[in-house]
Short mmCIF file of C-alpha atoms and ligand atoms in Angstrom, two decimals:
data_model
loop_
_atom_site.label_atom_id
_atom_site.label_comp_id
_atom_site.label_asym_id
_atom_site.label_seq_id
_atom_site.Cartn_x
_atom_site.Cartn_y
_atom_site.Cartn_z
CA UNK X 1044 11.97 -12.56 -73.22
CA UNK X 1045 10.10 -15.34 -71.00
CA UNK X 1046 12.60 -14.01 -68.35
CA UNK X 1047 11.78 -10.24 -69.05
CA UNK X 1048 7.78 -10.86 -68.00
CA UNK X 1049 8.08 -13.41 -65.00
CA UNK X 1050 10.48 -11.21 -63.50
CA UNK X 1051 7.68 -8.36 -63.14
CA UNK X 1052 5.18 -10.85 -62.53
CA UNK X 1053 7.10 -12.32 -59.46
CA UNK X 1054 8.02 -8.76 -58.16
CA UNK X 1055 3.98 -7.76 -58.37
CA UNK X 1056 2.77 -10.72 -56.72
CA UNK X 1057 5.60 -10.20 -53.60
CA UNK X 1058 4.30 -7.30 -53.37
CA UNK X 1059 0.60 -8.08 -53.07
CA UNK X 1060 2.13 -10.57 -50.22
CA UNK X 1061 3.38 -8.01 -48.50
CA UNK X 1062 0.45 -5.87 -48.18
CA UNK X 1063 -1.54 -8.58 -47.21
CA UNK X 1064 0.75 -9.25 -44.41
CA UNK X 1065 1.47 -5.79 -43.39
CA UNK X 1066 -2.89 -5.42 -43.51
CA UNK X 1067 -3.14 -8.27 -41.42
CA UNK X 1068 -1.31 -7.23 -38.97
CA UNK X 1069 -2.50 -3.87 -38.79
CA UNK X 1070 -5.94 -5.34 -38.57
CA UNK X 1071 -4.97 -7.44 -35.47
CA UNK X 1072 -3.51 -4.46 -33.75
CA UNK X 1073 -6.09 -2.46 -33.98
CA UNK X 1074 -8.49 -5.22 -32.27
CA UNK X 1075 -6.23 -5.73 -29.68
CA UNK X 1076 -7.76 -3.79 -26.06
CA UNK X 1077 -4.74 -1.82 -24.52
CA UNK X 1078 -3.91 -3.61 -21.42
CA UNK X 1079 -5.01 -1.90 -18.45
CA UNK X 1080 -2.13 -0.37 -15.62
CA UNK X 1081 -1.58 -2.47 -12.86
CA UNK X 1082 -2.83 -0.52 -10.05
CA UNK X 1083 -1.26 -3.43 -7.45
CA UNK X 1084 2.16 -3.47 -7.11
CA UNK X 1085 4.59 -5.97 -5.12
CA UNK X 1086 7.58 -4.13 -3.25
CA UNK X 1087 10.19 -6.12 -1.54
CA UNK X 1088 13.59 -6.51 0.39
CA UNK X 1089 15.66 -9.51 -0.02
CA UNK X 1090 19.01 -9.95 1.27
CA UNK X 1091 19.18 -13.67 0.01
CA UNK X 1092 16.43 -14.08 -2.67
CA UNK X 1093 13.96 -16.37 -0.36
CA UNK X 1094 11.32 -13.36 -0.49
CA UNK X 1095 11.73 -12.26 -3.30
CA UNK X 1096 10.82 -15.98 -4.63
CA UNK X 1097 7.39 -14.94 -2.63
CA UNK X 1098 7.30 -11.38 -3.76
CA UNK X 1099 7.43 -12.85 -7.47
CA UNK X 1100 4.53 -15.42 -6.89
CA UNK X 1101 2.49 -12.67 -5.57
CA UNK X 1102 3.06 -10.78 -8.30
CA UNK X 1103 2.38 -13.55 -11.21
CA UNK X 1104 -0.98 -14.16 -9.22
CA UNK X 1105 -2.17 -10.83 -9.19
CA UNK X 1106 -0.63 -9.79 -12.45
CA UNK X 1107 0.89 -7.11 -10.59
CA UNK X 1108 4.52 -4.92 -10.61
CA UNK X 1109 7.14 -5.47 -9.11
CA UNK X 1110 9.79 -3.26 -7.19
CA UNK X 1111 12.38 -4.67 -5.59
CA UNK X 1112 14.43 -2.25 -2.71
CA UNK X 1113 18.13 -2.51 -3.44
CA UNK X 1114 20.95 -1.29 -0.41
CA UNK X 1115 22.71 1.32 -1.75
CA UNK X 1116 26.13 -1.01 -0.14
CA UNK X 1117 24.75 -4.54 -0.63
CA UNK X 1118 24.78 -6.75 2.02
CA UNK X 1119 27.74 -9.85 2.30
CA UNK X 1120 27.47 -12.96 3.86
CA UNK X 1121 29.43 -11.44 6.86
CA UNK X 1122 26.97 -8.79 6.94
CA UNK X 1123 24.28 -11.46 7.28
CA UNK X 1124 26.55 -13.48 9.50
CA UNK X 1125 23.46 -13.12 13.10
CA UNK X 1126 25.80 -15.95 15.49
CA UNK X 1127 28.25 -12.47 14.89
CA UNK X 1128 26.93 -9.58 17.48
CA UNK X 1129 29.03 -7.15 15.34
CA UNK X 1130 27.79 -8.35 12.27
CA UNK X 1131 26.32 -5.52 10.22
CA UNK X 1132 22.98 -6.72 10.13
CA UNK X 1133 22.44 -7.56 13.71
CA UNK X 1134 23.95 -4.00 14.59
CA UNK X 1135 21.73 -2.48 12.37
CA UNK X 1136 18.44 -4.11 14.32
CA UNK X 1137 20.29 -3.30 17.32
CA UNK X 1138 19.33 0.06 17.04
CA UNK X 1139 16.08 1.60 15.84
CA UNK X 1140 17.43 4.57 14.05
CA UNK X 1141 19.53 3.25 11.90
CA UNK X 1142 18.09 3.85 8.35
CA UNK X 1143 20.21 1.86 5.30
CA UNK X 1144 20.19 3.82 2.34
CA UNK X 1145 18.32 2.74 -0.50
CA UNK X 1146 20.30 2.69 -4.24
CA UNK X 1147 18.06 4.05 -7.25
CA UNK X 1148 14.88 6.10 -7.10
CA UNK X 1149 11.61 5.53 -5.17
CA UNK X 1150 9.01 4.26 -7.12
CA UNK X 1151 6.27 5.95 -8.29
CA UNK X 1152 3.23 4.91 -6.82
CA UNK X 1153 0.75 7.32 -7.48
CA UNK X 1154 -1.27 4.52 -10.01
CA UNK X 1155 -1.66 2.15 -7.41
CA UNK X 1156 -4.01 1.66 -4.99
CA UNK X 1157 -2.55 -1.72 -3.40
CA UNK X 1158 0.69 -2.65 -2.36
CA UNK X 1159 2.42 -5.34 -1.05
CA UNK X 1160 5.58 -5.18 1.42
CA UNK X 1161 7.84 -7.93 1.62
CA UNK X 1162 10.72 -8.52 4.10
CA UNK X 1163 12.50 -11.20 5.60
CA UNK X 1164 12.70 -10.96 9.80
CA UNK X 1165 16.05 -10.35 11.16
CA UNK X 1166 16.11 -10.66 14.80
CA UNK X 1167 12.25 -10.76 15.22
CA UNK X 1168 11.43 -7.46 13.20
CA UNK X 1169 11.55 -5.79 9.94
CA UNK X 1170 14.90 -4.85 8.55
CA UNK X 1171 16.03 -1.19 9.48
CA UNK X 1172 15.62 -0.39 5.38
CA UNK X 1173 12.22 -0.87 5.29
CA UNK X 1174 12.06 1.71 7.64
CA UNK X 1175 13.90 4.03 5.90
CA UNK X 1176 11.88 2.88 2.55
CA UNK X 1177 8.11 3.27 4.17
CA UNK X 1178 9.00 6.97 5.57
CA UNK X 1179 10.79 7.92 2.10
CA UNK X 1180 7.72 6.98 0.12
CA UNK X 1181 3.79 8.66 0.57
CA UNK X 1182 1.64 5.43 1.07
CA UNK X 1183 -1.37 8.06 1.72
CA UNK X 1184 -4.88 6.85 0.36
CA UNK X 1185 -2.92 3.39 -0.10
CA UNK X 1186 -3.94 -0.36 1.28
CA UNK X 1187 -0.94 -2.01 2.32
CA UNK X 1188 -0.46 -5.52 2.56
CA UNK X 1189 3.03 -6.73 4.97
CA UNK X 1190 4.35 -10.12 4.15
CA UNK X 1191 7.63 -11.56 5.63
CA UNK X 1192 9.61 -15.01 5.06
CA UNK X 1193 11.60 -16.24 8.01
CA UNK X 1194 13.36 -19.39 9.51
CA UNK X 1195 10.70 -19.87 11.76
CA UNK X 1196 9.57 -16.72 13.64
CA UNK X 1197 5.70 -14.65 12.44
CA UNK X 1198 5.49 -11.35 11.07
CA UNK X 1199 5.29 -9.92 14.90
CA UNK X 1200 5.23 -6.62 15.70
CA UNK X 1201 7.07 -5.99 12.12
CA UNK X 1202 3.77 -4.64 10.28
CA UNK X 1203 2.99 -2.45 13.35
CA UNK X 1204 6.54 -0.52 13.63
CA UNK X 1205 6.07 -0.03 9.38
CA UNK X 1206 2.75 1.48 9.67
CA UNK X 1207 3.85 3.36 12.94
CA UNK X 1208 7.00 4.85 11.02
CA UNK X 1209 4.79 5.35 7.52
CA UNK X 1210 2.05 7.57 9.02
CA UNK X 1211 -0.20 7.01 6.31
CA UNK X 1212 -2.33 4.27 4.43
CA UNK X 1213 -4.74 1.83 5.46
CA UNK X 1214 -2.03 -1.40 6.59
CA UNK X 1215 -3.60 -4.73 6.80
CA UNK X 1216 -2.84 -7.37 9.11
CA UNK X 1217 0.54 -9.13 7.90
CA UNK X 1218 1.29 -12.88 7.14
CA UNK X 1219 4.93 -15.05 7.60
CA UNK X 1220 5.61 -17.35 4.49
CA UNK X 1221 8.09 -20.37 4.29
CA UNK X 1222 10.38 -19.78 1.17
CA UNK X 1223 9.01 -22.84 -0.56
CA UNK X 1224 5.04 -21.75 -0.11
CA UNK X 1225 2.52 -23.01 -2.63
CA UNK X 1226 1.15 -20.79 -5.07
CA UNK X 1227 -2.83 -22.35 -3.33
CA UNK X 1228 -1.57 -21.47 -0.22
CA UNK X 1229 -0.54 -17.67 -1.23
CA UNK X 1230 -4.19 -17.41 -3.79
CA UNK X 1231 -6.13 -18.14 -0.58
CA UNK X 1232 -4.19 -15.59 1.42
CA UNK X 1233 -4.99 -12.94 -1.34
CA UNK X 1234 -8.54 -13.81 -1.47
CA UNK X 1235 -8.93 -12.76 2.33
CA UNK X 1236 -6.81 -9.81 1.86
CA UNK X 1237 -9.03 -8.53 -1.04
CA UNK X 1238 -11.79 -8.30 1.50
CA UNK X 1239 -13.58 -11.88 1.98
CA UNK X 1240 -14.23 -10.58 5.70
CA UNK X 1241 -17.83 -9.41 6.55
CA UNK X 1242 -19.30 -6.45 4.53
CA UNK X 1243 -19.72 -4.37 7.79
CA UNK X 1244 -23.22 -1.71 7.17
CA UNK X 1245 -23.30 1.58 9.72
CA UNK X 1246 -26.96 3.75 10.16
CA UNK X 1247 -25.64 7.01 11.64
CA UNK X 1248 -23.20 5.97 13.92
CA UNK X 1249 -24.89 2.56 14.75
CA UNK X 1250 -23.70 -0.41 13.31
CA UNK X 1251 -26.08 -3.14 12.49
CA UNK X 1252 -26.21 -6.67 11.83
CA UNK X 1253 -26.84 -7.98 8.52
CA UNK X 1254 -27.47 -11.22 6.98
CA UNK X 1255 -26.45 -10.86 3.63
CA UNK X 1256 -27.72 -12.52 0.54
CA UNK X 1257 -25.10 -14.96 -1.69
CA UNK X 1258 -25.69 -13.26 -5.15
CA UNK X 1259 -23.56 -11.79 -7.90
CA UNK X 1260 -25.21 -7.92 -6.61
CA UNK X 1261 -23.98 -8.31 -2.73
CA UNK X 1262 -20.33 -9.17 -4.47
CA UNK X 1263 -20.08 -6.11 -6.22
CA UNK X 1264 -21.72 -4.07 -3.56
CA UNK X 1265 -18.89 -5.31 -1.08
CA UNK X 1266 -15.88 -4.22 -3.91
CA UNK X 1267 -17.55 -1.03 -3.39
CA UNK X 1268 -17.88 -1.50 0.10
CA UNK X 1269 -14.04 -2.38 0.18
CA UNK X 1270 -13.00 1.17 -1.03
CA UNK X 1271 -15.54 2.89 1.24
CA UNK X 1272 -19.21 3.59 0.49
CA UNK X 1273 -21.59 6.14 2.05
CA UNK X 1274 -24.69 6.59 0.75
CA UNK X 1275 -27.18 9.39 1.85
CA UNK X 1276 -31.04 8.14 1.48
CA UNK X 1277 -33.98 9.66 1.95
CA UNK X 1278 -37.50 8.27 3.78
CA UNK X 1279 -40.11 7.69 1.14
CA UNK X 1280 -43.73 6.68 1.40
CA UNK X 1281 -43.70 6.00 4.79
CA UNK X 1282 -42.21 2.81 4.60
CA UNK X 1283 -38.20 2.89 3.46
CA UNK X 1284 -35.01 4.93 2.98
CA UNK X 1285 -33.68 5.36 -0.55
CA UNK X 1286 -30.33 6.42 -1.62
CA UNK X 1287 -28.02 6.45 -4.75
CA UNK X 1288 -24.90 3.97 -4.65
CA UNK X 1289 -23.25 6.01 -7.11
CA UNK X 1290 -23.30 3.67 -10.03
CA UNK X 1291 -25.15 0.77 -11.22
CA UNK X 1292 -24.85 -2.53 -9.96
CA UNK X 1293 -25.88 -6.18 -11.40
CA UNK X 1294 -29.40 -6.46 -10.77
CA UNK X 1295 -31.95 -9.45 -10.81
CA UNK X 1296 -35.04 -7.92 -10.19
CA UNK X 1297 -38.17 -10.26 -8.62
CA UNK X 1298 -41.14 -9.27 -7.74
CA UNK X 1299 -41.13 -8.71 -4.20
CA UNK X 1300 -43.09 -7.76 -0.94
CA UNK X 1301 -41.09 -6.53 1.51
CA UNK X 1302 -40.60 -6.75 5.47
CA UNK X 1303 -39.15 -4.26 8.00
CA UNK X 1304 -35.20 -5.03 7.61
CA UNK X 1305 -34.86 -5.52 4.17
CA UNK X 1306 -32.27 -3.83 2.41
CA UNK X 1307 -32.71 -4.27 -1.32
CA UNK X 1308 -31.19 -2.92 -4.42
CA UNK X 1309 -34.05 -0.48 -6.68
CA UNK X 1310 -33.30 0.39 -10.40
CA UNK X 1311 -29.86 -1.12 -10.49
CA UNK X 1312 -28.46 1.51 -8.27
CA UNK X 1313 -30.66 2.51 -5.65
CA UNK X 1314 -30.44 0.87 -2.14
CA UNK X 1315 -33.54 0.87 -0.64
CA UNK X 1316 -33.83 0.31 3.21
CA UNK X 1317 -37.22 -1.18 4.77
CA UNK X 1318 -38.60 -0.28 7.76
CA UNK X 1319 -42.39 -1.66 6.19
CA UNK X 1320 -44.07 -3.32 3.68
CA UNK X 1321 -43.34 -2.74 -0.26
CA UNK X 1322 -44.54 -4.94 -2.94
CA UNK X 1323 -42.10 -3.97 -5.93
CA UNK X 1324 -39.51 -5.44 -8.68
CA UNK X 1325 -36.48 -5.57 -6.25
CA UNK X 1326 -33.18 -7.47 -6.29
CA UNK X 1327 -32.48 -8.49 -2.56
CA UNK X 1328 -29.28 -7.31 -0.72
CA UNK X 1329 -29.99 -8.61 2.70
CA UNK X 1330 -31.59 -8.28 5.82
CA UNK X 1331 -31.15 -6.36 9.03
CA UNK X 1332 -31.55 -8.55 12.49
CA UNK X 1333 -33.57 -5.91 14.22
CA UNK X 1334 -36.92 -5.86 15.58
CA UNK X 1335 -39.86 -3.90 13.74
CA UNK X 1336 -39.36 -1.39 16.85
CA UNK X 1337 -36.07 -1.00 17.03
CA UNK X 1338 -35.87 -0.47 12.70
CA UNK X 1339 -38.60 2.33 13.06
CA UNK X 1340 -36.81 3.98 15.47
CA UNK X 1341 -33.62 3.87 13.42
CA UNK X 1342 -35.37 4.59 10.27
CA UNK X 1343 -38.65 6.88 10.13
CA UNK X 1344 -37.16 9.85 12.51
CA UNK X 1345 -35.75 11.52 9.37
CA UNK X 1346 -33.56 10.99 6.76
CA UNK X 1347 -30.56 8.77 7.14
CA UNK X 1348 -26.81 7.90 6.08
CA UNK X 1349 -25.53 4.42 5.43
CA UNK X 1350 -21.70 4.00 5.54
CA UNK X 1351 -20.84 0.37 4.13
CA UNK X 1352 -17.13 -1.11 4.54
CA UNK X 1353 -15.50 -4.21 4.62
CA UNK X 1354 -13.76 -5.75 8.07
C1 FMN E 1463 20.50 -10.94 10.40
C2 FMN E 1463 19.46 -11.99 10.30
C3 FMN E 1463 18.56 -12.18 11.34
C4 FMN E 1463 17.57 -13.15 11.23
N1 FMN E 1463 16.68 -13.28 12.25
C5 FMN E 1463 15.69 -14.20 12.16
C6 FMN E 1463 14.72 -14.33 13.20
O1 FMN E 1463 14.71 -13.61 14.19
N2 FMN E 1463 13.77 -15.30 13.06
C7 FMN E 1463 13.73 -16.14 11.98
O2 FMN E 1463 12.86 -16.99 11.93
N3 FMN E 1463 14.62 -16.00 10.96
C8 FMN E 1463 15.59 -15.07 11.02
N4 FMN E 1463 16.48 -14.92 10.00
C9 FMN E 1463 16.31 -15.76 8.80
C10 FMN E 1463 15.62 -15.00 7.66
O3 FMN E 1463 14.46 -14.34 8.11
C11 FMN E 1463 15.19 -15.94 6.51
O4 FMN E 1463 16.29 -16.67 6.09
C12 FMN E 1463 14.56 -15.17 5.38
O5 FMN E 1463 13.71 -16.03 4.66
C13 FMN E 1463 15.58 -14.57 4.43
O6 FMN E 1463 14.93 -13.86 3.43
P1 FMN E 1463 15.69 -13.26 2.15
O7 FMN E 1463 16.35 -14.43 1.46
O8 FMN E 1463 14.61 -12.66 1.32
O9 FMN E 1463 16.68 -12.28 2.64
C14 FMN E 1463 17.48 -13.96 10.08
C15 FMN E 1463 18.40 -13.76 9.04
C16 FMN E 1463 19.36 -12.79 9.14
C17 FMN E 1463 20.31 -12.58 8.01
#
C-alpha cells in the first residue's frame, strides 16, 4: 500500500524537476543576444600549413571566418620541390597565366565588408591560384587586407599583381609574417589596418590640415570616416557651416566660445565648421591650421561639402 502512494509521489515530483529544468533553460535562451555575423572574414592558401597557422590567429583575434582555398590536384612535396626548375610549382610562377583550379565553391562574401588574403611567396610573388581565386570572386565595395608568410623575402609586388588582376575593392598595403609570429605582434598590425592612420578632412576639393582632439567623439567620427563620410553643410549666422553626419555620435557638450578653425560636433550629430566666433554647448572635434583669411575664404563664399576619410 506504502508502495502504491510513494510511487505516484516520486513520479509527480520528477516531473516538477523536469519542468523546472526545461523552464530554466528556456528562460536562459531567451536572454541570450543572437550573435552578430562576422562581417570580416580570413581567406587563405597554404601549401604547407605555415599560413594558415597565421590565417587562424588572425581569425581568433578578430573573431572572424575563415576560408581556406583548396587546389583542386593538391600539391606534393615534389610539386613544392623550388631547387627543381621543372617542379610544378616553380613552372607554375614561371608563367603568369597559369591559373590552378580551385576544388569546392567560392565563398560567399556578400556579408562581409573586410577580408583578409593570405599566401605564402613562391619565387618572390603570390602563387598563380590566388590569381585565379581574386578574378573568380567580386571583391567590389570590399577592403582587402594581403598578408604573406615566407622564408625570408616581403610581400613585394604580390599585393599589387592581386589587386591589378581583381579589378575591384579598396586593397591595403600588405605585410610578410614569420610562421611563428606573436599574436602582439599580429593585434598591432590589425590595429593600423583598421584605420589608426590620420583621419584625412577635404573642403571642396581642398584638403586641410587638422589637429584633432583625443576624445571618445573624434574615435567614432574616424570609424565613420573609415567607410567614407561626406557631409553637405550649410553657412549659418554668418559665422559657421553646419551639416548632418548622418547619425548621432557620443557627445560631451561644454560650454564653448569658438575661434575661426574650429570644427565641433552640435546636437550629437551635427558638425559644425567655424570660420568666427560662437559661444554655444559644443563637444570639440578639432581644429583647422588655417589663417582667419584663408578659413573665410574657404568658408563664407557659399555653402560647402566636407568629405572625411581615413589614410
Ligand atoms: C615553390 C616555392 C617557392 C618559394 N619561394 C620563396 C621565395 O621566393 N622567398 C621566400 O622567402 N620563401 C619562399 N618559399 C618559402 C615559402 O614562402 C614559406 O615556406 C611559406 O611560409 C610557406 O607557406 P605555407 O606553409 O602556408 O605554404 C618558397 C616555397 C615554395 C614551395
Amino acid at each position: 500500500m506504502k508502495r502504491m502512494i510513494l510511487f505516484p509521489l516520486i513520479l509527480l515530483l520528477s516531473l516538477c524537476m523536469m519542468i523546472t529544468v526545461s523552464a530554466g533553460t528556456t528562460t536562459e535562451a531567451e536572454q541570450e543576444t543572437p550573435e552578430a555575423a562576422a562581417d570580416v572574414l580570413v581567406i587563405y592558401f597554404s601549401a604547407t600549413g605555415t599560413t594558415k597557422g597565421v590565417a587562424e590567429k588572425i581569425a581568433a583575434l578578430e573573431e572572424a571566418d575563415l576560408y581556406e582555398i583548396v587546389p583542386a590536384q593538391a600539391y606534393s612535396a615534389e610539386d613544392l620541390e623550388y631547387s627543381n626548375p621543372e617542379s610544378r610549382a616553380t613552372m607554375e610562377q614561371n608563367d603568369p597565366a597559369v591559373r590552378p583550379e580551385i576544388a569546392g565553391e567560392l565563398p560567399d562574401l556578400s556579408q562581409y565588408e573586410t577580408i583578409y588574403l593570405g599566401f605564402p611567396i613562391w619565387w618572390g610573388q603570390e602563387p598563380r591560384i590566388m590569381d585565379n581565386f581574386v578574378e573568380s570572386v567580386d571583391l567590389d565595395s570590399k577592403t582587402i587586407i594581403p598578408f604573406c608568410t615566407s622564408g625570408s623575402s616581403g610581400i613585394g609586388e604580390s599585393g599589387a599583381n592581386l589587386e591589378a588582376n581583381a579589378g575591384s575593392g579598396t586593397w591595403k598595403q600588405g605585410q610578410r609574417f614569420p610562421g611563428d609570429v606573436s599574436d602582439e605582434e599580429l593585434k598591432a598590425w590589425i590595429e593600423e589596418m583598421k584605420g589608426a592612420g590620420a583621419m584625412i578632412m577635404k573642403i571642396g576639393d581642398k584638403t586641410v590640415d587638422v589637429t584633432w582632439e583625443e576624445n571618445e567623439s573624434v574615435e567614432e567620427l574616424k570609424a565613420l570616416a573609415a567607410q567614407g563620410l561626406t557631409i553637405s553643410l550649410s553657412m549659418y549666422g554668418g559665422f559657421e557651416q553646419v551639416g548632418s553626419i548622418g547619425q548621432a555620435i557620443t557627445r560631451n557638450d561644454v560650454q564653448t566660445t569658438t575661434d575661426p578653425g574650429d570644427i565641433v560636433l552640435y546636437a550629437g550629430d551635427q558638425l559644425v565648421v567655424f570660420y568666427g566666433h560662437n559661444s554655444w554647448a559644443y563637444t570639440r572635434l578639432g581644429r583647422i591650421d588655417l589663417s582667419d583669411v584663408e578659413l573665410t575664404e574657404l568658408l563664407s563664399g557659399g555653402d560647402v561639402t566636407i568629405t572625411l576619410s581615413v589614410e
